[in-house]
């Protein structure tokens, strides 16, 4: 123990110093480059709602991606090179001598030209109707004014304003204002904001005025095309002609700007990755080390069994995920995720999964593999989840552990135990689930959700002990409900089957009974002690001195989860689970786990999270098997888990998380273990 304390004292300043260096360096890098790339996997760290809705990882925007388009009105669409046409005399009062320029129907409400949208409900003028005059401003100034106006608002949320006097920041001091006022009130062709302003507390620019003029030109042209030109008077046409001559440079600039946008849109349409798919990613760099002796003696009654000094070194590695999010209807999502990594979990005790961290899952030596393929879609008011590979229960069932659970392992808690209740680790692989509302209970429990799902760990294996229904599996049923708007509660049941050497809390991982060495036969779980994952191995070890009599296990697990939002920035959550394991041909066992945590969001800075979690990892509480002294099992130490982490949000796409995990009795033994980690997450 003294060695452990001594090494802990040595490593703590090192981890703290590394944290400061990485954090300061990242901040300087962000400040100097002003990086603002989009983040779709998790754009901003947001407060997770305590609702009965499924809290599965949802892309921020998975709707079908469509490039912006430029629309054309059939009645008036022309090419930019066509000359102005004369309005005929056969229609009412329209004089043959008055020339109305024919216009293009232009959709100016694109991201580049939101400037014009609040003012106009009609197309811009044909760019050929005017040439820049010597007094016209330079092109850079013109585009700057247009861009400045484009940042003022978006026309998608405005109401129509048909009286120029409602636009309080437009000065009525010249003839053009009065002329346009008359036209607007006669033809209703200008749109403004509901508060009667153009925003920005400034006078109406010539380009804004030109956009409004263009709207009136288009409105008059529509009336002529609709054969109701008797409504358009000679005086109005003469006024329009004079205004066009006055603002010909501005109208030409607007038309040219839209032509440029058309070219850019065409380029994007020709070169886009996909109209239905987004590619998002996450990369984790982690520096980590463990301290403490490795011991298996506490559970088997001998403190010297498998006792070994800690000989781990500080390691630095990675985990990278690339995910394709595809939507075919705008409400569904097909997820195809590739993964590579090289960080192994620390062996804090032989066979134990208590030292597993989120980025340790599925270590594969940086070989690129497919680790998740699923499809989620609505069915009426319900949601259907189908996983062909790599599915887990928390993909579709709410875990009610906000801030600790982040559904990707890069921004929540460091350990797999603190992220969610171990009950969600029972079973995984391929299968399906449905989540539906429970109407009759809502009057009593508030918004409620009933979720059921089935996942098989060896679904693609046609062998005797494999397949969708004849191998390892976990079947889940969960009821979630809210009490008010601050408390969420979940009740969960999971029934599972686990072949010999397959862990209970292993996400459907399957052992290899054909291996020659018992250490190769067992597959580690992702949380819990060795005997909690393999309770039948206890009887085998104590009665025969080996694991030759390990048998399949049937498990029935019961759990409760709760989350309480104390304030907008303080969340308290916890869980408890009990597993009744049936050791086929041997007897039975009881497995327990519980934990609770408090999270402080926006701690010190928006996006930062301070999390503290404590609990007991899944442990063997009692066992009824040949050769086992149940008293020794009950008197063994509890494997307490204490964790603290602080996620510092360097930028929208980069976070740095230092943290410490203290395990008081790995594998229910006597020697403590401490894990120190510095995790840096990049999202793109």
XYZ file of C-alpha atoms in Angstrom:
684
model
C 0.000 0.000 0.000
C 2.881 2.354 0.766
C 4.206 1.704 -2.713
C 0.820 2.576 -4.162
C 0.651 5.861 -2.244
C 4.221 6.726 -3.211
C 3.533 6.113 -6.939
C 0.278 8.029 -6.700
C 2.088 11.050 -5.245
C 4.602 10.864 -8.050
C 2.095 10.619 -10.853
C -0.412 13.226 -9.625
C 1.793 16.274 -10.405
C 2.682 14.693 -13.731
C -0.950 14.259 -14.734
C -1.833 17.740 -13.500
C 1.072 19.272 -15.381
C 0.192 17.402 -18.542
C -3.384 18.583 -18.213
C -2.323 22.219 -17.936
C 0.100 21.956 -20.861
C -2.419 20.272 -23.153
C -5.246 22.611 -22.139
C -3.213 25.798 -22.583
C -1.782 24.562 -25.850
C -5.198 23.680 -27.185
C -6.622 27.037 -26.157
C -3.789 28.885 -27.903
C -4.228 26.769 -30.989
C -7.924 27.500 -31.119
C -7.426 31.219 -30.510
C -4.803 31.468 -33.249
C -6.660 29.539 -35.909
C -10.286 30.301 -35.056
C -11.315 26.821 -36.049
C -15.076 26.468 -36.295
C -15.699 23.268 -38.194
C -19.105 21.676 -37.877
C -19.688 18.971 -35.314
C -22.531 16.634 -36.058
C -21.756 13.783 -33.735
C -22.401 15.973 -30.736
C -22.238 19.662 -31.775
C -22.584 21.166 -28.317
C -22.573 19.658 -24.852
C -26.196 20.162 -23.861
C -28.175 19.353 -20.767
C -29.620 15.893 -21.236
C -33.356 16.021 -20.595
C -34.850 13.838 -17.916
C -37.656 12.498 -20.032
C -39.027 9.126 -20.862
C -37.959 9.623 -24.456
C -35.249 7.345 -25.753
C -31.888 9.027 -25.159
C -30.097 7.091 -27.846
C -27.393 8.962 -29.774
C -29.173 11.094 -32.344
C -27.436 13.012 -35.120
C -28.112 16.705 -34.959
C -29.197 16.825 -38.559
C -29.896 13.561 -40.358
C -32.546 14.750 -42.740
C -31.954 14.240 -46.431
C -29.325 16.751 -47.461
C -30.457 18.907 -50.336
C -28.319 21.611 -51.849
C -29.982 25.012 -52.120
C -31.751 25.556 -55.417
C -32.610 28.522 -57.555
C -36.253 28.499 -58.591
C -37.675 29.861 -61.797
C -41.178 31.199 -62.298
C -42.418 29.822 -65.649
C -44.249 32.976 -66.659
C -41.217 35.255 -66.480
C -38.107 33.065 -66.550
C -35.511 34.186 -69.069
C -31.800 33.976 -69.571
C -29.649 36.780 -68.293
C -28.803 37.831 -71.857
C -32.314 38.475 -73.068
C -33.140 42.076 -73.939
C -36.020 43.979 -72.324
C -39.397 43.423 -73.962
C -42.164 45.838 -74.695
C -45.499 45.611 -72.930
C -48.184 45.363 -75.602
C -51.055 47.774 -76.087
C -53.699 45.105 -76.214
C -53.976 44.916 -72.437
C -55.977 47.697 -70.856
C -54.102 50.844 -69.897
C -50.574 49.630 -70.549
C -48.955 52.043 -73.019
C -46.851 50.629 -75.808
C -44.121 53.208 -75.203
C -43.344 52.045 -71.630
C -40.564 49.411 -71.363
C -40.709 46.897 -68.491
C -37.519 44.850 -68.055
C -38.118 41.129 -68.042
C -36.746 39.479 -64.921
C -35.361 36.240 -63.651
C -37.144 34.520 -60.775
C -34.361 34.321 -58.203
C -34.402 32.564 -54.866
C -32.321 34.938 -52.764
C -33.049 33.288 -49.454
C -29.913 31.192 -49.668
C -27.327 31.333 -46.869
C -25.272 33.828 -48.863
C -28.138 36.211 -49.590
C -30.470 36.211 -46.620
C -29.953 39.932 -46.981
C -32.636 40.359 -49.544
C -35.144 37.878 -48.160
C -36.652 40.080 -45.407
C -37.414 42.806 -47.908
C -38.616 41.023 -50.936
C -41.249 38.588 -51.937
C -40.381 38.718 -55.647
C -37.362 38.151 -57.920
C -34.381 40.356 -58.545
C -34.081 42.417 -61.692
C -32.356 41.226 -64.832
C -28.683 42.127 -64.518
C -28.633 43.312 -68.131
C -30.891 46.290 -67.492
C -28.139 48.471 -66.110
C -24.448 49.147 -66.194
C -22.439 50.440 -63.298
C -22.205 54.188 -63.268
C -18.993 56.088 -62.537
C -20.377 57.096 -59.158
C -21.205 53.523 -58.158
C -19.300 52.127 -55.184
C -16.540 49.581 -55.682
C -17.418 45.899 -55.944
C -15.915 45.093 -52.544
C -17.999 47.756 -50.863
C -21.118 46.613 -52.689
C -20.679 42.988 -51.661
C -19.850 44.024 -48.125
C -23.134 45.925 -47.843
C -25.044 42.959 -49.225
C -23.284 40.532 -46.881
C -23.856 42.846 -43.935
C -27.546 42.931 -44.665
C -27.597 39.151 -45.131
C -26.655 38.747 -41.490
C -29.662 40.696 -40.286
C -32.236 37.918 -40.419
C -34.062 35.179 -42.259
C -37.280 35.555 -44.209
C -38.557 32.135 -43.221
C -40.016 33.463 -39.994
C -41.369 36.879 -40.962
C -44.833 38.266 -41.521
C -45.912 40.421 -44.429
C -45.720 44.198 -44.053
C -47.591 46.078 -46.777
C -47.173 49.647 -45.603
C -43.775 51.307 -45.961
C -44.536 53.607 -43.011
C -44.455 50.482 -40.820
C -40.742 50.136 -41.563
C -39.586 52.512 -38.866
C -35.914 52.619 -39.847
C -36.576 53.701 -43.478
C -36.182 57.434 -43.961
C -39.023 59.075 -45.959
C -36.888 62.066 -46.904
C -36.619 61.746 -50.707
C -38.862 61.234 -53.725
C -37.835 57.573 -54.144
C -39.203 56.650 -50.744
C -42.526 58.313 -51.444
C -42.739 56.715 -54.881
C -41.989 53.251 -53.561
C -44.396 53.794 -50.678
C -47.225 54.364 -53.119
C -46.307 51.295 -55.160
C -45.999 49.066 -52.112
C -49.345 50.103 -50.722
C -51.036 49.567 -54.116
C -49.477 46.195 -54.927
C -48.384 44.804 -51.520
C -44.936 43.768 -52.692
C -42.545 44.314 -49.732
C -42.091 42.078 -46.708
C -40.535 43.246 -43.442
C -40.052 41.974 -39.912
C -42.999 41.697 -37.516
C -41.584 44.464 -35.309
C -41.783 46.877 -38.259
C -38.039 47.326 -38.727
C -35.256 46.070 -40.957
C -33.166 45.332 -37.862
C -29.741 46.746 -37.123
C -30.814 50.284 -36.101
C -29.623 51.859 -39.340
C -31.051 53.581 -42.400
C -32.284 51.560 -45.368
C -29.363 51.029 -47.758
C -29.617 51.482 -51.527
C -29.316 47.720 -51.948
C -32.165 47.042 -49.554
C -34.184 49.660 -51.411
C -33.271 48.038 -54.720
C -34.510 44.696 -53.412
C -37.830 46.275 -52.506
C -38.023 47.955 -55.906
C -37.295 44.646 -57.546
C -40.191 43.109 -55.617
C -42.578 45.686 -57.025
C -41.240 45.136 -60.552
C -41.971 41.460 -60.225
C -45.443 42.042 -58.798
C -46.392 44.314 -61.689
C -45.001 41.821 -64.171
C -47.139 39.071 -62.638
C -50.240 41.199 -63.024
C -49.423 41.786 -66.678
C -48.764 38.077 -67.260
C -52.046 37.217 -65.531
C -53.974 39.464 -67.967
C -55.136 41.850 -65.261
C -52.970 44.708 -66.487
C -55.857 47.137 -66.353
C -54.984 47.278 -62.669
C -51.541 48.704 -63.533
C -51.651 52.411 -64.335
C -49.478 54.449 -66.730
C -48.290 56.581 -63.801
C -47.100 53.531 -61.861
C -45.186 52.223 -64.869
C -43.492 55.569 -65.418
C -42.565 55.710 -61.742
C -41.078 52.218 -61.923
C -39.078 53.153 -65.000
C -37.616 56.200 -63.255
C -36.758 54.177 -60.131
C -35.082 51.508 -62.246
C -32.914 54.152 -63.914
C -32.012 55.625 -60.508
C -31.054 52.270 -58.968
C -29.779 50.461 -62.044
C -26.304 49.821 -60.557
C -27.740 48.266 -57.396
C -30.161 46.076 -59.350
C -27.354 44.895 -61.604
C -25.181 44.044 -58.595
C -27.921 41.978 -57.006
C -28.416 40.043 -60.225
C -24.695 39.402 -60.597
C -24.486 38.215 -57.024
C -27.226 35.667 -57.624
C -25.536 34.458 -60.825
C -22.416 33.747 -58.752
C -24.486 31.805 -56.252
C -26.048 29.725 -59.011
C -22.581 28.679 -60.106
C -21.567 27.775 -56.567
C -24.728 25.738 -56.011
C -24.147 23.842 -59.248
C -20.585 23.062 -58.148
C -21.766 21.784 -54.751
C -24.418 19.604 -56.354
C -21.819 18.084 -58.696
C -19.223 17.472 -55.977
C -21.202 16.686 -52.826
C -20.446 13.481 -50.938
C -24.069 12.326 -50.852
C -27.545 13.809 -50.720
C -28.583 11.340 -48.022
C -25.460 10.692 -45.931
C -23.295 12.611 -43.492
C -19.849 11.527 -42.350
C -19.023 12.362 -38.735
C -16.131 11.307 -36.591
C -14.369 11.273 -33.274
C -10.721 10.748 -32.334
C -9.519 10.147 -28.770
C -5.933 10.558 -27.568
C -5.431 9.123 -24.075
C -2.510 9.052 -21.661
C -3.193 6.632 -18.791
C -1.547 4.460 -16.132
C -2.575 2.207 -13.233
C -1.011 1.713 -9.813
C -1.531 -1.112 -7.329
C -0.763 -4.782 -6.780
C -2.642 -7.444 -8.731
C -4.395 -9.894 -6.382
C -7.142 -12.528 -6.578
C -6.885 -13.706 -2.998
C -9.798 -11.976 -1.293
C -12.497 -14.091 -2.908
C -10.797 -17.478 -2.627
C -9.560 -17.048 0.944
C -5.851 -16.594 0.292
C -4.359 -13.126 0.140
C -1.290 -14.453 -1.671
C -3.131 -16.078 -4.575
C -1.973 -14.597 -7.885
C -0.360 -11.729 -5.980
C 1.893 -9.650 -8.198
C 3.458 -6.219 -8.096
C 2.101 -3.594 -10.446
C 4.381 -3.498 -13.455
C 2.381 -1.361 -15.863
C 3.918 1.555 -17.680
C 2.331 4.846 -18.625
C 0.754 4.363 -22.046
C -0.390 6.711 -24.798
C -2.823 5.551 -27.449
C -5.912 6.286 -29.465
C -9.396 5.312 -30.506
C -10.917 6.611 -33.739
C -14.487 6.283 -34.991
C -15.934 7.285 -38.348
C -19.691 7.084 -38.682
C -21.898 7.342 -41.761
C -25.360 8.622 -40.861
C -27.803 8.013 -43.687
C -31.445 9.053 -43.878
C -33.856 8.026 -46.606
C -37.007 9.760 -45.363
C -35.716 12.447 -43.003
C -37.072 10.564 -39.983
C -34.974 7.411 -40.161
C -31.233 6.852 -39.776
C -28.895 4.097 -40.926
C -25.657 4.108 -38.931
C -22.497 2.510 -40.267
C -19.565 2.979 -37.894
C -15.924 2.084 -38.437
C -13.526 1.897 -35.512
C -9.826 1.495 -34.816
C -7.883 1.684 -31.564
C -4.848 0.385 -29.699
C -5.560 0.885 -25.973
C -5.963 -2.239 -23.853
C -7.797 -2.235 -20.529
C -5.626 -2.421 -17.420
C -5.464 -5.811 -15.732
C -6.131 -4.571 -12.199
C -6.873 -8.205 -11.258
C -6.880 -11.373 -13.385
C -10.030 -11.568 -15.492
C -11.559 -8.470 -13.893
C -13.220 -5.803 -16.048
C -13.206 -3.161 -13.302
C -10.388 -1.203 -14.907
C -12.125 -0.860 -18.295
C -12.412 2.677 -19.635
C -14.721 3.772 -22.426
C -11.970 3.984 -25.031
C -10.715 0.460 -24.174
C -13.692 -1.287 -25.745
C -12.902 -3.550 -28.690
C -9.156 -2.877 -28.804
C -7.937 -4.076 -32.187
C -4.375 -2.863 -32.739
C -5.573 0.045 -34.892
C -7.037 -2.296 -37.486
C -10.114 -0.742 -39.057
C -13.227 -2.783 -38.317
C -16.967 -2.384 -38.587
C -18.202 -2.159 -34.998
C -21.804 -0.939 -35.389
C -24.445 -1.271 -38.095
C -28.025 -0.328 -37.195
C -31.187 1.186 -38.614
C -33.761 3.228 -36.672
C -37.088 4.276 -38.145
C -40.556 5.368 -36.973
C -43.545 3.073 -37.094
C -46.637 5.136 -36.375
C -46.006 6.717 -32.977
C -43.388 4.072 -32.100
C -39.700 3.818 -32.917
C -38.118 0.649 -34.296
C -34.439 -0.218 -33.854
C -32.724 -2.979 -35.845
C -29.050 -3.858 -35.359
C -27.213 -6.138 -37.779
C -23.966 -5.905 -35.803
C -22.652 -4.282 -32.639
C -26.009 -3.326 -31.122
C -26.289 -2.621 -27.389
C -29.314 -1.942 -25.199
C -28.399 1.685 -24.536
C -28.754 2.359 -28.267
C -32.525 2.308 -27.842
C -33.280 2.349 -24.085
C -32.893 5.484 -21.902
C -30.119 5.046 -19.329
C -31.064 8.068 -17.164
C -27.480 8.973 -16.321
C -26.986 12.449 -17.833
C -23.477 13.855 -18.277
C -21.861 10.529 -17.289
C -23.417 8.718 -20.259
C -22.552 10.376 -23.576
C -23.209 7.393 -25.895
C -19.791 7.562 -27.540
C -17.198 7.315 -24.765
C -15.397 10.530 -25.587
C -17.074 13.189 -23.451
C -18.728 11.576 -20.432
C -17.271 9.530 -17.589
C -13.935 7.788 -18.058
C -14.988 4.318 -16.910
C -17.562 2.026 -18.468
C -19.068 1.470 -15.018
C -19.876 5.133 -14.351
C -21.470 5.735 -17.763
C -24.545 3.521 -17.264
C -26.036 0.760 -15.136
C -24.342 -2.643 -15.691
C -27.770 -4.093 -16.523
C -27.473 -2.534 -20.008
C -24.259 -4.546 -20.552
C -26.125 -7.881 -20.419
C -26.424 -8.960 -24.020
C -25.539 -7.290 -27.278
C -24.959 -7.967 -30.950
C -27.712 -8.330 -33.549
C -31.440 -8.004 -32.976
C -34.305 -5.532 -32.766
C -36.203 -3.321 -30.340
C -39.304 -1.152 -30.205
C -40.031 1.882 -28.066
C -43.637 3.012 -27.715
C -45.635 5.437 -25.612
C -47.883 4.100 -22.852
C -51.064 6.171 -23.069
C -53.109 4.927 -20.076
C -50.248 5.460 -17.639
C -49.494 9.026 -18.671
C -52.286 10.477 -16.524
C -50.608 8.872 -13.486
C -46.910 8.723 -14.329
C -46.566 11.570 -16.800
C -44.921 11.000 -20.221
C -44.053 7.311 -20.278
C -42.202 4.982 -22.604
C -42.226 1.193 -22.760
C -39.202 -0.322 -24.469
C -38.571 -3.968 -25.338
C -35.613 -5.393 -27.219
C -33.685 -8.553 -28.030
C -29.993 -8.827 -28.957
C -28.056 -12.011 -29.761
C -24.300 -12.138 -29.301
C -23.521 -14.822 -31.894
C -26.379 -14.279 -34.327
C -24.312 -14.869 -37.491
C -22.966 -18.254 -36.327
C -24.947 -21.195 -37.802
C -23.316 -23.646 -35.378
C -25.018 -25.675 -32.679
C -24.693 -23.085 -29.918
C -25.019 -20.007 -32.098
C -27.544 -18.265 -34.261
C -30.186 -15.706 -33.477
C -32.053 -17.799 -30.882
C -29.770 -20.673 -29.855
C -26.744 -18.795 -28.533
C -25.952 -16.007 -26.091
C -28.653 -13.345 -25.901
C -30.188 -10.633 -23.737
C -33.889 -9.675 -23.815
C -34.761 -6.331 -22.221
C -38.002 -4.698 -21.087
C -38.000 -1.200 -19.567
C -40.618 1.276 -18.399
C -39.626 4.931 -18.142
C -41.688 7.741 -16.715
C -41.312 11.285 -15.419
C -42.409 12.946 -12.215
C -42.767 16.607 -13.055
C -40.073 18.061 -15.270
C -37.079 17.316 -13.034
C -37.299 13.628 -12.107
C -37.001 10.648 -14.418
C -37.301 7.017 -13.317
C -36.713 3.759 -15.153
C -37.473 0.147 -14.195
C -35.591 -2.493 -16.186
C -35.678 -6.281 -16.554
C -33.204 -8.319 -18.616
C -33.341 -12.060 -19.217
C -30.158 -13.565 -20.590
C -28.435 -16.770 -21.576
C -24.636 -17.048 -21.396
C -22.692 -20.034 -22.678
C -19.771 -21.448 -20.718
C -16.861 -18.954 -20.551
C -19.096 -16.101 -21.835
C -19.335 -13.130 -19.426
C -22.702 -11.928 -18.157
C -21.760 -8.242 -18.452
C -19.961 -8.546 -21.775
C -22.244 -6.905 -24.381
C -22.862 -10.301 -25.950
C -19.206 -11.350 -26.133
C -18.792 -15.119 -26.526
C -16.072 -17.265 -24.946
C -14.068 -19.961 -26.707
C -14.572 -23.349 -25.070
C -12.276 -25.007 -27.623
C -9.164 -23.089 -26.510
C -6.478 -25.140 -24.776
C -5.624 -22.626 -22.043
C -8.366 -21.501 -19.673
C -7.112 -17.921 -19.890
C -7.917 -18.030 -23.610
C -11.301 -19.638 -23.073
C -12.744 -16.759 -21.092
C -13.756 -13.464 -22.681
C -13.648 -10.477 -20.353
C -16.723 -8.441 -19.604
C -16.773 -4.660 -19.749
C -17.691 -4.078 -16.078
C -17.540 -6.117 -12.870
C -15.363 -8.699 -11.176
C -14.313 -11.944 -12.813
C -16.680 -14.099 -10.723
C -19.600 -11.705 -11.227
C -19.195 -12.265 -14.953
C -18.522 -15.998 -14.593
C -20.231 -17.213 -11.389
C -20.031 -20.899 -12.337
C -16.243 -20.609 -12.459
C -16.247 -20.109 -8.680
C -17.433 -23.652 -8.017
C -15.056 -25.058 -10.611
C -12.052 -23.249 -9.160
C -12.677 -24.203 -5.544
C -13.819 -27.788 -6.124
C -11.417 -28.914 -8.849
C -8.641 -26.354 -8.748
C -9.400 -25.348 -12.342
C -12.152 -24.133 -14.624
C -12.998 -27.399 -16.352
C -16.521 -27.576 -14.909
C -17.620 -24.087 -15.992
C -21.230 -24.310 -17.193
C -23.713 -22.081 -19.054
C -25.662 -19.545 -17.033
C -29.186 -18.207 -17.265
C -29.612 -14.764 -15.749
C -32.618 -12.743 -14.618
C -31.668 -9.178 -13.779
C -33.708 -6.372 -12.236
C -32.677 -2.736 -12.167
C -33.890 0.717 -11.311
C -32.460 3.986 -12.624
C -33.268 7.541 -11.600
C -32.140 11.044 -12.462
C -32.928 14.276 -10.665
C -32.170 17.725 -12.057
C -31.556 19.692 -8.873
C -30.905 22.936 -10.756
C -30.254 23.805 -14.371
C -26.557 23.034 -13.793
C -26.625 20.269 -11.178
C -27.776 16.739 -11.970
C -27.951 13.785 -9.579
C -28.370 10.264 -10.946
C -27.983 6.692 -9.802
C -28.836 3.057 -10.373
C -29.053 -0.320 -8.657
C -29.211 -3.827 -10.114
C -29.647 -7.386 -8.889
C -28.979 -10.519 -10.938
C -30.234 -13.988 -10.070
C -27.958 -16.382 -11.958
C -28.913 -20.019 -12.556
C -25.772 -22.142 -12.924
C -27.030 -25.021 -15.060
C -26.327 -28.314 -13.294
C -24.595 -26.608 -10.358
C -26.877 -24.255 -8.446
C -27.322 -20.503 -8.343
C -25.670 -17.201 -7.521
C -26.578 -13.599 -6.675
C -24.832 -10.610 -8.238
C -25.244 -7.009 -7.054
C -24.240 -3.559 -8.241
C -25.172 0.037 -7.430
C -23.840 3.556 -7.832
C -24.684 7.257 -7.862
C -23.111 10.446 -9.116
C -23.448 14.197 -9.226
C -22.571 16.279 -12.291
C -22.026 20.037 -12.499
C -22.522 21.342 -16.023
C -20.951 24.580 -17.302
C -18.593 24.389 -14.334
C -16.172 27.274 -14.774
C -17.061 27.685 -18.448
C -19.907 26.842 -20.771
C -19.561 23.233 -21.895
C -17.331 22.127 -19.018
C -18.479 19.267 -16.785
C -17.313 18.233 -13.328
C -18.444 14.708 -12.466
C -18.086 12.667 -9.270
C -19.309 9.074 -9.149
C -19.167 6.329 -6.512
C -20.578 2.846 -6.366
C -19.931 -0.876 -6.303
C -19.127 -2.696 -9.522
C -20.973 -5.991 -10.167
C -19.788 -8.490 -7.573
C -20.673 -12.018 -6.505
C -22.827 -11.682 -3.389
C -23.513 -15.360 -2.802
C -23.242 -18.654 -4.648
C -24.769 -22.115 -4.238
C -22.431 -24.549 -5.987
C -20.518 -27.720 -5.090
C -17.360 -27.082 -3.092
C -18.097 -23.415 -2.382
C -18.112 -21.991 1.129
C -20.799 -19.320 0.814
C -19.684 -17.671 4.056
C -16.318 -16.751 2.549
C -18.067 -15.235 -0.447
C -20.367 -13.122 1.712
C -17.488 -11.895 3.886
C -15.291 -10.840 0.980
C -14.629 -7.163 0.336
C -16.898 -5.056 -1.844
C -15.251 -3.716 -5.025
C -15.950 -0.017 -4.492
C -15.424 2.314 -7.433
C -14.787 6.044 -6.895
C -14.246 8.319 -9.873
C -13.799 12.026 -10.505
C -13.277 13.759 -13.840
C -13.362 17.269 -15.239
C -14.116 17.804 -18.907
C -12.702 21.083 -20.138
C -14.298 22.241 -23.394
C -11.419 23.863 -25.267
C -13.587 24.605 -28.291
C -16.771 23.325 -29.832
C -14.871 20.361 -31.283
C -12.081 19.725 -28.758
C -12.282 18.722 -25.094
C -9.665 17.657 -22.551
C -10.661 15.431 -19.617
C -8.305 14.592 -16.735
C -9.616 12.142 -14.159
C -8.847 9.570 -11.466
C -10.460 6.170 -10.770
C -9.959 4.495 -7.374
C -10.804 0.793 -7.063
C -10.733 -0.283 -3.416
C -10.849 -4.079 -3.842
C -10.552 -5.365 -7.404
C -12.060 -8.834 -7.747
C -13.217 -8.517 -4.120
C -9.580 -8.754 -3.001
C -7.566 -6.657 -0.558
C -5.264 -4.455 -2.653
C -6.394 -1.105 -4.023
C -5.777 0.102 -7.544
C -5.663 3.656 -8.893
C -5.980 4.671 -12.557
C -5.016 8.140 -13.757
C -6.091 9.315 -17.207
C -5.824 12.348 -19.439
C -8.249 12.062 -22.370
C -8.384 14.471 -25.316
C -11.340 14.202 -27.682
C -11.598 15.650 -31.185
C -14.991 15.684 -32.904
C -15.519 16.472 -36.545
